[in-house]
Coordinates of C-alpha atoms and ligand atoms in Angstrom, one line a residue:
M44 CA -21.5 4.1 14.2
C45 CA -19.1 1.3 14.5
G46 CA -16.1 0.5 12.4
I47 CA -14.1 -2.5 12.2
V48 CA -10.8 -3.1 10.9
G49 CA -8.3 -6.3 10.5
A50 CA -5.4 -7.4 9.6
V51 CA -2.9 -10.1 9.0
A52 CA 0.7 -9.8 7.9
Q53 CA 4.0 -9.9 8.0
R54 CA 4.3 -6.5 9.5
P55 CA 3.5 -5.7 13.0
V56 CA -0.4 -4.6 12.5
T57 CA -1.0 -2.0 15.4
E58 CA -0.1 0.9 13.5
I59 CA -2.3 -0.3 10.4
L60 CA -5.1 -1.2 12.8
L61 CA -5.2 2.3 14.6
E62 CA -4.5 4.0 11.2
G63 CA -7.7 2.3 9.9
L64 CA -9.6 3.6 13.2
R65 CA -8.6 6.9 12.9
R66 CA -10.1 6.9 8.9
L67 CA -13.4 5.6 10.3
E68 CA -13.6 8.3 12.9
Y69 CA -16.4 10.1 10.6
R70 CA -18.7 7.4 11.4
G71 CA -19.0 8.8 15.0
Y72 CA -18.0 6.5 18.0
D73 CA -17.5 6.8 21.8
S74 CA -14.6 4.2 22.7
A75 CA -12.0 2.2 20.6
G76 CA -10.2 -0.8 20.9
L77 CA -7.7 -3.1 19.6
A78 CA -6.3 -6.7 20.0
V79 CA -3.6 -8.8 18.6
I80 CA -1.8 -11.9 19.1
D81 CA 1.4 -11.2 20.6
E82 CA 4.8 -12.7 20.1
Q83 CA 4.0 -15.2 22.7
G84 CA 0.9 -16.2 21.3
Q85 CA -1.5 -14.3 23.5
L86 CA -4.3 -12.7 23.0
V87 CA -3.9 -9.4 24.1
R88 CA -6.0 -6.0 23.8
S89 CA -5.9 -2.4 24.8
R90 CA -9.2 -0.2 25.1
A91 CA -9.8 3.4 25.7
L92 CA -13.0 5.3 26.3
G93 CA -13.4 8.5 24.0
R94 CA -11.2 9.4 21.1
V95 CA -8.7 6.7 19.0
A96 CA -6.3 9.1 20.3
S97 CA -6.8 8.3 23.6
L98 CA -6.3 4.4 22.9
Q99 CA -3.3 5.7 20.8
E100 CA -2.0 7.2 23.9
R101 CA -2.7 4.1 26.0
L102 CA -0.6 2.0 23.2
H103 CA 2.1 4.2 23.7
K104 CA 2.4 3.7 27.2
E105 CA 1.6 0.0 27.3
P106 CA 2.5 -1.2 23.6
I107 CA 1.0 -4.2 22.3
E108 CA 1.9 -5.5 18.9
G109 CA 1.5 -8.7 16.6
H110 CA 1.1 -10.0 13.1
I111 CA -2.6 -10.6 13.3
G112 CA -5.1 -8.3 14.7
I113 CA -8.6 -6.6 15.2
A114 CA -9.6 -3.2 15.9
H115 CA -13.0 -1.2 16.6
T116 CA -14.6 2.2 17.4
R117 CA -17.5 1.4 19.1
W118 CA -21.0 3.4 19.1
A119 CA -22.9 2.1 22.3
T120 CA -25.9 0.1 21.7
H121 CA -26.3 -2.2 24.8
G122 CA -24.6 -1.1 27.9
V123 CA -23.1 2.7 28.4
P124 CA -19.9 4.1 26.8
A125 CA -17.3 2.5 29.0
E126 CA -13.9 1.0 28.6
H127 CA -15.6 -2.4 30.0
N128 CA -18.0 -2.7 27.0
A129 CA -15.7 -1.2 24.4
H130 CA -14.6 -3.9 22.0
P131 CA -13.0 -6.3 21.4
H132 CA -14.5 -8.7 23.5
F133 CA -12.6 -11.7 24.9
S134 CA -14.0 -15.1 26.0
N135 CA -11.5 -16.8 27.9
D136 CA -8.6 -15.2 26.4
R137 CA -9.0 -17.7 23.5
V138 CA -11.2 -15.7 21.5
G139 CA -11.3 -12.0 20.5
L140 CA -14.3 -10.3 18.4
V141 CA -15.4 -7.1 17.4
H142 CA -19.0 -6.3 16.0
N143 CA -20.9 -3.8 14.2
G144 CA -24.4 -4.3 14.3
I145 CA -27.0 -5.8 17.0
V146 CA -27.4 -9.5 17.7
E147 CA -31.1 -9.1 18.7
N148 CA -31.5 -12.7 20.5
H149 CA -28.6 -11.8 22.8
A150 CA -30.6 -11.9 26.0
E151 CA -31.5 -15.7 25.7
L152 CA -27.9 -16.9 24.3
R153 CA -26.7 -15.0 27.3
A154 CA -28.8 -16.8 29.9
E155 CA -28.1 -19.9 28.4
L156 CA -24.1 -19.1 28.5
K157 CA -24.4 -18.2 32.0
T158 CA -25.9 -21.4 33.2
Q159 CA -22.8 -23.3 31.3
G160 CA -20.6 -21.2 33.2
Y161 CA -19.4 -18.4 30.9
V162 CA -18.6 -15.3 32.9
F163 CA -19.7 -12.1 31.4
T164 CA -18.0 -8.7 31.7
S165 CA -19.6 -6.4 29.8
E166 CA -23.3 -5.4 29.0
T167 CA -22.7 -5.7 25.5
D168 CA -24.7 -8.1 23.0
T169 CA -21.0 -8.6 21.2
E170 CA -19.7 -10.7 24.4
V171 CA -22.4 -13.4 23.8
V172 CA -20.9 -14.2 20.3
A173 CA -17.5 -14.6 21.9
H174 CA -18.7 -16.8 24.4
L175 CA -20.3 -18.8 21.5
L176 CA -17.3 -19.1 19.4
S177 CA -15.1 -20.1 22.4
R178 CA -17.7 -22.8 23.3
A179 CA -17.7 -24.0 19.7
L180 CA -13.9 -24.1 20.0
E181 CA -13.9 -26.3 23.1
N182 CA -16.3 -28.7 21.2
G183 CA -13.5 -29.3 18.5
D184 CA -14.5 -26.9 15.9
D185 CA -11.9 -24.8 14.2
L186 CA -12.3 -21.2 13.8
M187 CA -14.0 -21.2 10.6
Q188 CA -16.5 -24.2 11.3
A189 CA -17.0 -22.5 14.9
M190 CA -18.1 -19.1 13.1
L191 CA -20.4 -21.1 10.5
N192 CA -21.9 -23.0 13.4
V193 CA -22.6 -19.7 15.4
R194 CA -23.9 -17.8 12.4
S195 CA -26.9 -20.2 12.6
Q196 CA -27.9 -19.3 16.4
L197 CA -27.6 -15.7 15.4
I198 CA -30.5 -13.1 14.8
G199 CA -29.9 -9.8 13.8
A200 CA -27.7 -7.7 11.4
Y201 CA -23.9 -7.8 12.2
S202 CA -20.5 -7.9 10.6
F203 CA -17.6 -9.5 12.7
A204 CA -14.2 -9.7 12.5
V205 CA -12.7 -12.6 14.9
I206 CA -9.0 -13.8 15.8
A207 CA -8.4 -16.8 18.0
H208 CA -5.4 -18.1 20.2
D209 CA -5.9 -21.6 18.5
D210 CA -5.2 -20.4 15.4
P211 CA -2.9 -17.1 15.3
E212 CA -2.9 -17.2 11.6
T213 CA -6.2 -16.8 10.8
L214 CA -8.9 -13.9 10.7
I215 CA -12.4 -14.8 10.4
V216 CA -14.8 -12.4 9.2
A217 CA -18.9 -12.4 8.6
R218 CA -21.1 -10.6 7.5
Q219 CA -24.9 -10.0 7.6
G220 CA -26.3 -6.7 7.2
S221 CA -23.3 -4.3 8.3
P222 CA -21.2 -3.6 5.5
L223 CA -17.5 -5.4 5.4
V224 CA -14.6 -5.3 2.7
I225 CA -11.8 -7.3 2.4
G226 CA -8.4 -5.5 1.3
L227 CA -6.1 -7.2 -0.7
G228 CA -2.0 -6.9 -0.2
L229 CA 0.8 -8.6 -1.6
G230 CA 1.5 -11.3 1.6
E231 CA -0.7 -9.5 3.7
N232 CA -4.5 -8.9 4.1
F233 CA -6.8 -6.7 5.5
V234 CA -10.5 -6.5 6.6
G235 CA -12.6 -2.8 7.3
S236 CA -16.2 -1.4 7.3
D237 CA -15.2 0.3 4.4
I238 CA -12.2 1.2 2.2
Q239 CA -11.5 4.1 3.5
A240 CA -10.2 2.7 6.3
L241 CA -7.6 0.4 4.3
L242 CA -6.7 2.8 1.3
P243 CA -3.4 3.6 2.9
V244 CA -2.5 -0.3 2.7
T245 CA -4.3 -1.2 -0.5
S246 CA -6.7 -0.3 -3.4
R247 CA -8.0 -3.8 -4.3
F248 CA -11.0 -4.8 -2.5
I249 CA -13.4 -8.0 -2.6
Y250 CA -17.0 -6.5 -1.2
L251 CA -18.6 -9.2 1.3
E252 CA -22.1 -9.9 0.4
N253 CA -24.7 -10.7 3.0
G254 CA -24.1 -14.2 4.5
D255 CA -20.9 -14.4 3.7
V256 CA -18.1 -15.9 6.0
A257 CA -14.8 -15.5 4.9
R258 CA -11.2 -17.1 6.2
V259 CA -8.4 -14.4 5.8
K260 CA -4.9 -15.5 5.7
R261 CA -2.0 -13.7 4.8
Y262 CA -1.9 -16.1 1.5
G263 CA -5.3 -16.5 0.8
I264 CA -8.9 -15.8 1.1
E265 CA -11.5 -18.5 1.4
I266 CA -15.4 -17.3 1.1
F267 CA -18.3 -19.1 2.1
D268 CA -21.8 -17.9 1.2
V269 CA -25.2 -17.8 3.2
N270 CA -25.5 -21.7 2.1
N271 CA -21.8 -22.7 3.5
R272 CA -20.9 -23.2 -0.1
P273 CA -17.6 -21.9 -1.3
I274 CA -17.6 -18.9 -3.5
E275 CA -15.5 -16.5 -5.1
R276 CA -16.5 -12.6 -5.2
P277 CA -15.0 -10.3 -7.4
V278 CA -11.7 -8.3 -6.7
K279 CA -12.3 -4.2 -7.6
Q280 CA -10.1 -1.8 -7.9
S281 CA -11.3 1.4 -5.8
N282 CA -12.2 4.0 -8.2
V283 CA -9.4 6.2 -6.5
N284 CA -9.9 8.8 -9.2
S285 CA -13.5 9.7 -7.9
F286 CA -13.3 11.2 -5.1
A287 CA -16.5 12.2 -3.7
S288 CA -16.9 16.1 -4.4
D289 CA -19.1 16.8 -1.6
L290 CA -17.7 18.1 1.6
G291 CA -18.7 15.3 4.0
E292 CA -17.9 16.0 7.5
Y293 CA -15.2 18.8 6.2
R294 CA -16.1 22.7 6.7
H295 CA -14.4 23.4 3.4
F296 CA -12.8 21.4 0.5
M297 CA -9.4 22.7 1.4
L298 CA -9.2 21.0 4.7
K299 CA -10.9 18.0 3.0
E300 CA -8.4 17.7 0.4
I301 CA -5.4 18.1 3.0
F302 CA -6.8 15.1 4.9
E303 CA -7.5 12.9 1.7
Q304 CA -3.5 13.3 0.7
P305 CA -2.9 9.6 2.3
S306 CA -5.1 8.1 0.1
A307 CA -4.6 10.3 -2.9
I308 CA -0.6 9.4 -2.5
A309 CA -1.5 5.8 -2.1
A310 CA -3.8 5.8 -5.5
T311 CA -0.9 7.8 -7.3
L312 CA 1.6 4.9 -6.2
E313 CA -0.6 2.1 -7.0
G314 CA 0.6 -0.2 -9.4
R315 CA 3.7 1.8 -9.9
I316 CA 6.2 -0.1 -7.7
A317 CA 7.4 -3.4 -8.7
A318 CA 9.8 -5.9 -6.7
N319 CA 12.3 -5.0 -9.2
G320 CA 11.8 -1.1 -9.2
I321 CA 9.6 1.4 -10.8
N322 CA 7.2 0.0 -13.4
W323 CA 7.9 1.1 -17.0
G324 CA 4.0 1.8 -17.6
T325 CA 4.1 4.7 -14.9
I326 CA 4.8 6.8 -17.9
K327 CA 2.2 6.4 -20.7
G328 CA 3.6 7.2 -24.2
Q329 CA 5.9 5.7 -26.7
Q330 CA 9.8 4.3 -26.2
V331 CA 9.6 5.8 -22.7
Q332 CA 12.5 3.5 -21.6
E333 CA 14.8 4.0 -24.7
R334 CA 14.3 7.4 -24.8
L335 CA 15.1 8.4 -20.7
A336 CA 18.0 6.3 -21.6
Q337 CA 19.4 9.1 -23.5
V338 CA 18.2 11.9 -21.6
E339 CA 21.3 14.3 -20.8
S340 CA 19.7 17.5 -19.6
I341 CA 16.1 18.2 -18.1
Q342 CA 14.1 21.4 -18.1
I343 CA 10.7 21.8 -15.9
I344 CA 8.4 24.1 -16.5
A345 CA 5.5 25.3 -14.4
C346 CA 3.4 27.8 -12.3
G347 CA 2.2 28.5 -8.8
T348 CA 2.6 25.5 -6.6
S349 CA 3.4 22.8 -9.6
F350 CA 6.2 25.1 -9.9
H351 CA 7.3 24.5 -6.4
S352 CA 7.0 21.0 -6.8
G353 CA 9.3 21.4 -10.0
L354 CA 12.0 22.9 -7.6
V355 CA 11.9 20.2 -5.4
G356 CA 12.1 17.8 -7.9
R357 CA 15.4 19.5 -9.6
Y358 CA 17.0 18.8 -6.0
W359 CA 15.9 15.2 -6.3
I360 CA 17.4 14.7 -10.0
E361 CA 20.3 16.2 -9.3
A362 CA 20.8 14.5 -6.0
L363 CA 20.2 11.0 -7.3
T364 CA 21.0 11.3 -11.2
D365 CA 24.2 12.7 -13.2
I366 CA 21.6 14.6 -15.5
P367 CA 21.6 18.6 -14.7
C368 CA 18.5 20.3 -14.5
Q369 CA 16.7 23.4 -14.9
I370 CA 13.4 25.0 -13.9
E371 CA 11.9 28.1 -14.7
V372 CA 8.1 29.6 -14.2
A373 CA 6.3 29.2 -17.6
S374 CA 5.5 32.9 -18.0
E375 CA 9.2 33.6 -18.4
Y376 CA 10.3 30.7 -19.7
R377 CA 7.9 31.3 -23.0
Y378 CA 9.5 34.8 -23.8
R379 CA 13.3 34.2 -23.5
R380 CA 15.6 32.6 -25.7
Q381 CA 17.3 29.5 -24.7
P382 CA 20.3 28.3 -26.2
P383 CA 19.7 24.7 -27.6
R384 CA 20.8 21.5 -25.0
K385 CA 21.3 18.3 -26.4
N386 CA 18.8 15.3 -25.8
Q387 CA 16.7 17.7 -23.4
L388 CA 13.9 16.1 -21.5
V389 CA 11.2 18.7 -20.9
I390 CA 8.7 18.3 -18.1
T391 CA 5.6 20.5 -17.3
I392 CA 3.9 20.0 -14.1
S393 CA 0.3 21.0 -13.7
Q394 CA -2.7 20.0 -12.2
S395 CA -5.2 21.2 -14.2
G396 CA -3.2 20.5 -17.5
E397 CA -4.9 23.7 -18.8
T398 CA -2.4 26.6 -17.6
A399 CA -2.1 29.1 -20.5
D400 CA 1.7 29.9 -19.8
T401 CA 2.6 26.3 -19.5
L402 CA 1.0 25.4 -22.8
A403 CA 2.2 28.0 -24.5
A404 CA 6.1 27.2 -23.2
L405 CA 5.5 23.8 -24.5
E406 CA 4.1 24.9 -27.5
K407 CA 7.4 27.0 -28.0
I408 CA 9.7 24.2 -27.3
K409 CA 7.9 21.8 -29.9
Q410 CA 8.0 24.8 -32.5
E411 CA 11.7 25.1 -31.9
G412 CA 12.3 21.3 -32.1
S413 CA 14.4 21.6 -28.8
C414 CA 13.7 18.4 -26.9
L415 CA 14.1 15.0 -27.2
A416 CA 10.8 14.1 -25.4
S417 CA 8.0 16.1 -23.4
L418 CA 6.3 15.0 -20.4
T419 CA 3.8 16.3 -18.4
I420 CA 3.0 15.5 -15.0
C421 CA -0.5 16.1 -14.8
N422 CA -3.8 15.7 -12.4
V423 CA -6.3 15.7 -15.3
P424 CA -6.5 12.9 -17.8
E425 CA -7.3 14.2 -21.4
S426 CA -6.2 17.9 -20.4
S427 CA -4.5 19.9 -23.2
L428 CA -1.1 19.1 -21.4
T429 CA -1.6 15.5 -21.9
R430 CA -2.5 15.6 -25.2
E431 CA 0.0 17.9 -26.2
S432 CA 2.9 16.1 -24.7
D433 CA 4.4 12.9 -25.9
W434 CA 3.9 11.3 -22.5
S435 CA 2.2 11.7 -19.3
L436 CA 2.8 10.9 -15.7
M437 CA -0.5 11.1 -14.3
T438 CA -0.8 12.2 -10.6
V439 CA -4.3 10.3 -9.2
A440 CA -5.2 13.2 -6.7
G441 CA -8.9 13.3 -7.8
P442 CA -10.6 16.2 -8.2
E443 CA -9.3 19.3 -6.2
I444 CA -12.0 21.8 -5.7
G445 CA -9.9 24.2 -3.2
V446 CA -8.3 26.5 -5.1
A447 CA -5.1 26.5 -3.1
S448 CA -3.7 23.4 -4.2
T449 CA -2.9 20.8 -1.8
K450 CA -3.2 17.0 -2.4
A451 CA -2.2 17.9 -6.3
F452 CA 1.1 19.3 -5.2
T453 CA 2.0 16.2 -2.6
T454 CA 1.2 13.7 -5.5
Q455 CA 3.2 15.6 -8.0
L456 CA 6.1 15.4 -5.7
V457 CA 5.4 11.6 -5.3
A458 CA 5.2 11.5 -9.3
L459 CA 8.7 13.1 -9.2
Q460 CA 10.2 10.2 -7.2
L461 CA 8.9 7.8 -9.5
L462 CA 10.3 9.7 -12.2
V463 CA 13.6 9.8 -10.6
G464 CA 13.3 6.1 -9.9
L465 CA 12.9 5.4 -13.6
L466 CA 15.6 7.5 -14.8
I467 CA 18.0 5.8 -12.6
Q468 CA 17.1 2.6 -14.2
A469 CA 17.1 3.7 -17.7
K470 CA 20.5 4.9 -17.2
G471 CA 21.7 1.5 -15.9
G472 CA 22.6 3.4 -12.2
D473 CA 22.5 2.2 -8.7
I474 CA 19.6 0.1 -8.1
S475 CA 19.7 0.5 -4.4
K476 CA 18.7 4.2 -4.8
V477 CA 15.6 3.1 -6.7
E478 CA 14.7 0.6 -3.8
Q479 CA 15.7 3.3 -1.4
L480 CA 12.9 5.4 -3.3
S481 CA 10.3 2.5 -3.4
N482 CA 10.7 1.8 0.2
G483 CA 10.4 5.2 1.3
L484 CA 6.9 6.0 -0.9
R485 CA 5.5 2.8 0.5
Q486 CA 5.8 4.3 4.0
L487 CA 4.5 7.5 3.1
P488 CA 0.5 7.5 3.3
L489 CA 1.3 6.3 7.1
L490 CA 3.6 9.0 7.7
I491 CA 1.3 11.7 6.3
E492 CA -1.3 10.5 8.7
Q493 CA 1.1 10.9 11.6
A494 CA 1.5 14.6 10.5
L495 CA -2.1 14.9 10.0
N496 CA -2.3 14.5 13.6
L497 CA -0.8 17.8 14.5
N498 CA -4.0 19.2 13.3
D499 CA -5.3 20.3 16.5
A500 CA -2.1 21.9 17.6
I501 CA -1.8 23.7 14.5
E502 CA -5.5 24.9 14.8
T503 CA -4.4 26.6 18.3
L504 CA -1.0 27.9 17.0
A505 CA -2.9 29.6 14.0
E506 CA -4.5 32.1 16.9
R507 CA -1.0 33.7 17.0
F508 CA -1.1 34.5 13.4
L509 CA -4.5 36.4 13.5
E510 CA -3.1 40.1 14.0
K511 CA -0.1 39.3 11.8
Q512 CA 0.4 41.4 8.6
H513 CA 3.5 39.7 7.7
A514 CA 5.4 36.3 8.0
L515 CA 8.6 34.8 7.1
F516 CA 9.3 31.0 5.9
L517 CA 12.7 29.7 5.8
G518 CA 13.8 26.5 5.0
R519 CA 17.4 24.9 3.6
G520 CA 18.1 22.6 0.8
E521 CA 14.9 20.9 -0.9
M522 CA 12.9 22.3 2.4
Y523 CA 13.4 25.7 0.7
P524 CA 10.7 25.2 -2.1
I525 CA 8.6 23.8 1.0
A526 CA 9.0 27.2 2.8
L527 CA 8.2 28.9 -0.9
E528 CA 5.0 26.9 -0.9
G529 CA 4.1 27.5 2.9
A530 CA 4.3 31.2 2.2
L531 CA 2.1 31.1 -0.8
K532 CA -0.4 29.0 0.8
L533 CA -0.4 31.5 3.6
K534 CA -0.7 34.6 1.5
E535 CA -3.3 32.8 -1.0
I536 CA -6.0 32.1 1.4
S537 CA -5.2 34.0 4.7
Y538 CA -4.2 37.5 2.5
I539 CA -0.9 37.8 5.3
H540 CA 1.9 38.9 3.2
A541 CA 4.1 36.0 3.6
E542 CA 8.1 35.6 1.9
A543 CA 10.3 32.6 1.9
Y544 CA 13.7 32.6 1.8
P545 CA 16.7 30.0 1.7
A546 CA 17.8 30.0 5.5
G547 CA 21.4 31.1 4.6
E548 CA 20.0 34.2 2.8
L549 CA 18.5 35.5 6.1
K550 CA 21.4 37.7 6.9
H551 CA 21.5 39.1 3.2
G552 CA 18.3 41.3 4.0
P553 CA 15.2 39.9 5.7
L554 CA 17.3 40.1 8.9
A555 CA 16.4 43.8 9.0
L556 CA 12.8 43.0 9.1
V557 CA 13.0 40.6 12.2
D558 CA 11.6 41.9 15.3
S559 CA 9.2 40.9 17.8
E560 CA 6.1 41.2 15.7
M561 CA 7.3 39.1 13.0
P562 CA 6.6 35.6 13.0
I563 CA 8.8 33.3 11.5
I564 CA 8.2 29.7 10.3
T565 CA 10.9 27.1 9.6
V566 CA 10.7 23.5 8.3
A567 CA 13.6 21.4 10.5
P568 CA 13.8 17.7 9.4
N569 CA 16.7 15.8 10.8
T570 CA 18.9 16.0 7.7
A571 CA 22.7 16.9 7.2
L572 CA 21.8 20.8 6.9
L573 CA 20.0 20.7 10.4
E574 CA 23.3 22.3 12.2
K575 CA 23.6 24.9 9.7
L576 CA 19.6 25.6 10.2
K577 CA 20.0 25.8 14.0
S578 CA 22.5 28.4 13.6
N579 CA 20.1 30.5 11.4
L580 CA 17.4 30.3 14.1
E581 CA 19.7 31.8 16.7
E582 CA 20.2 34.3 14.5
V583 CA 16.7 35.1 14.7
R584 CA 16.0 34.6 18.2
S585 CA 18.9 36.8 19.4
R586 CA 17.0 39.4 17.7
G587 CA 13.7 38.8 19.2
G588 CA 11.8 37.3 16.3
E589 CA 9.0 34.8 17.1
L590 CA 9.9 31.6 15.9
Y591 CA 7.6 28.7 15.1
V592 CA 9.7 25.4 14.1
F593 CA 8.3 22.2 12.8
A594 CA 11.0 19.8 13.6
D595 CA 11.7 16.4 13.9
K596 CA 11.2 14.7 17.2
E597 CA 15.0 13.7 17.0
A598 CA 16.2 17.4 16.1
H599 CA 16.7 18.2 19.7
I600 CA 15.3 21.9 19.2
Q601 CA 14.7 23.2 22.7
P602 CA 11.7 25.3 23.0
F603 CA 12.3 28.9 24.5
S604 CA 10.2 31.8 25.4
N605 CA 10.3 32.9 21.7
L606 CA 10.8 29.6 20.0
H607 CA 7.9 27.4 19.6
V608 CA 8.5 23.6 18.6
L609 CA 5.8 21.5 17.0
E610 CA 7.3 17.8 16.7
M611 CA 7.1 16.1 13.9
P612 CA 7.4 12.4 13.2
H613 CA 10.9 11.4 12.2
V614 CA 10.9 10.9 8.5
P615 CA 13.4 9.3 5.9
E616 CA 15.3 12.5 4.3
L617 CA 13.9 11.7 1.0
L618 CA 10.4 12.3 2.0
T619 CA 10.8 15.3 4.0
P620 CA 9.7 17.7 1.6
I621 CA 6.5 15.8 0.8
V622 CA 5.5 15.3 4.7
Y623 CA 6.7 18.8 6.2
T624 CA 4.4 20.4 3.6
I625 CA 1.5 19.0 5.9
P626 CA 2.1 21.3 8.7
L627 CA 2.3 24.3 6.5
Q628 CA -1.2 23.5 4.8
L629 CA -2.7 23.2 7.8
L630 CA -1.6 26.4 9.7
S631 CA -2.7 28.4 6.6
Y632 CA -5.9 26.8 6.7
H633 CA -6.6 27.6 10.1
V634 CA -5.4 31.3 9.8
A635 CA -7.7 31.7 7.1
V636 CA -10.6 30.2 8.8
L637 CA -9.8 32.4 12.0
K638 CA -9.6 35.7 9.4
G639 CA -13.2 34.5 7.7
T640 CA -11.7 34.4 4.4
D641 CA -13.3 32.5 1.6
V642 CA -11.0 29.4 2.1
D643 CA -12.0 27.5 -1.2
K644 CA -12.1 30.6 -3.2
P645 CA -9.7 33.3 -2.2
R646 CA -10.5 36.7 -3.5
N647 CA -9.1 37.5 -7.1
L648 CA -7.6 33.5 -7.8
A649 CA -8.8 30.7 -10.0
K650 CA -8.1 27.0 -10.1
S651 CA -7.5 26.8 -13.7
V652 CA -5.5 29.7 -15.2
T653 CA -6.5 29.5 -19.0
V654 CA -5.3 33.1 -19.6
E655 CA -2.2 34.5 -19.9
Ligands
LIG157 C1 -3.5 28.7 -10.2 C2 -3.9 27.8 -9.1 C3 -2.7 27.4 -8.3 C4 -1.7 26.5 -9.3 C5 -1.4 27.4 -10.6 C6 -1.0 26.7 -11.6 O1 -2.9 29.8 -9.7 O2 -5.0 28.5 -8.2 O3 -3.1 26.5 -7.2 O4 -0.8 26.1 -8.4 O5 -2.6 28.1 -11.0 O6 -1.9 25.8 -11.9 P1 -1.7 24.3 -12.8 O7 -3.0 23.7 -13.1 O8 -0.8 24.3 -14.1 O9 -1.0 23.6 -11.6

């Protein structure tokens, strides 16, 4: 069914609108379109039959951009699925409108408008409303009055979003029957058919009631009820904790959870980044700021996928602060002696908060009295680890049902970046680094969405792994833990034996395994280590290995007969481990599906390991 998105912002809105449309795709549709008021003040649009991806392609070839816009996915009711029937509909290049629902009295209105000289270019009921609005504007109404006026002439169920050349700062929306929410941002506001469409940009929503008409500007919302009286509607914080635990349109929970990552990350960031840095309330507990200022060393303890996020965390902590950081798997840490370290912060990372080895390691530290404070990065409030630790930094991934961890992992990485920001602040460090972290994190949900667009290409690629018994993953720097996580995912759910190596270690052993039967998967963001990595790839290629490289589009790695390149969006360096995780998750998922394994419940594994 139709979906509506709208935005008014200081930043360009085309990508936000497209993203919103992608997130509404689940509703079903046959065409898509988008309109903005461009820099010249002109109302311009782009429409395409078929998928949102076709619209995106068209926009790629013929871009349009503006600070206010509306977008739509159409499910045909009046008029066949065709570009000329796709929304937005314009009247005299003055009014642009998207519509969900049906205007029942459109035929009479159309006849009347035709006699007045209005020209129709579609068979839709919607175009009638665009002309009615245009007529009201010609008669001297402002856009809001025009909408209130037109509403009184309509019979049916609908929601609308409207922009007009005459008033390029204002988005007008109306609801009668079909759902519509307003998403509240900072100096920007949005509208959508549901909150899913807007979760990458906000989590604060006003749900419009039937009969409401609203004027949405960058710095203000005015709502009028069915009797045209100004009315306040409550602002609701989206309950991002309670992700629905049904499959919805997805075949497996793992795939659903992979695709939930943009909203899980947005939820984990919600309310934690302020104009002047990371909010101290991000970490719950006593004397956080004072004690973080005293930290002189860090010990991370975790298991499985959570251990891999800790490995990445160590790179970030040591790159951005002067605090030395160690990390160890809990099952090893708990059984060996560690020399005492002064002012040590102990961090446990766990999606479940119940992992027996991690809890036992924390217990040991507490008994030894060898830490300044214990912090858990955890996804389950009120779990054992959150209760046993001095402090908690909660990830807000929602319930993760697939045994192979996906969204819990990427939200752990986000939490680690927030922690790094707080450490810099507590230590009175270079605040520009905190700004860099904050700016990057704000972009992250959209970058993840872009990486998720590789899904179809990866599904095709997965066929090449069907008969494979082994696979090697390579990465350098903070991408090495991502290679480890990629290998873990593949073995967990497809049962293919997979190992990961730092690419520089290749010639110290694993190169002996390389032949035309051995697939080698590499993550190659455009970072300082790219040229080194390219040399490692040459070592593999010249020995006949089959290489699959997820590479930054600016990395200039040329595909070859045995070198397959999958282009990734350009990603700021600090975000590369998070964004490059996505294609590796998708690869293991699709290989597992092809192999027919029980993707969500792989043999012999458990989601929460409460025994040693
Ligand atoms: C199990 C799960 C993994 C998880 C590991 C650690 O093995 O299957 O997905 O990474 O436990 O669990 P934790 O809850 O502590 O993150």
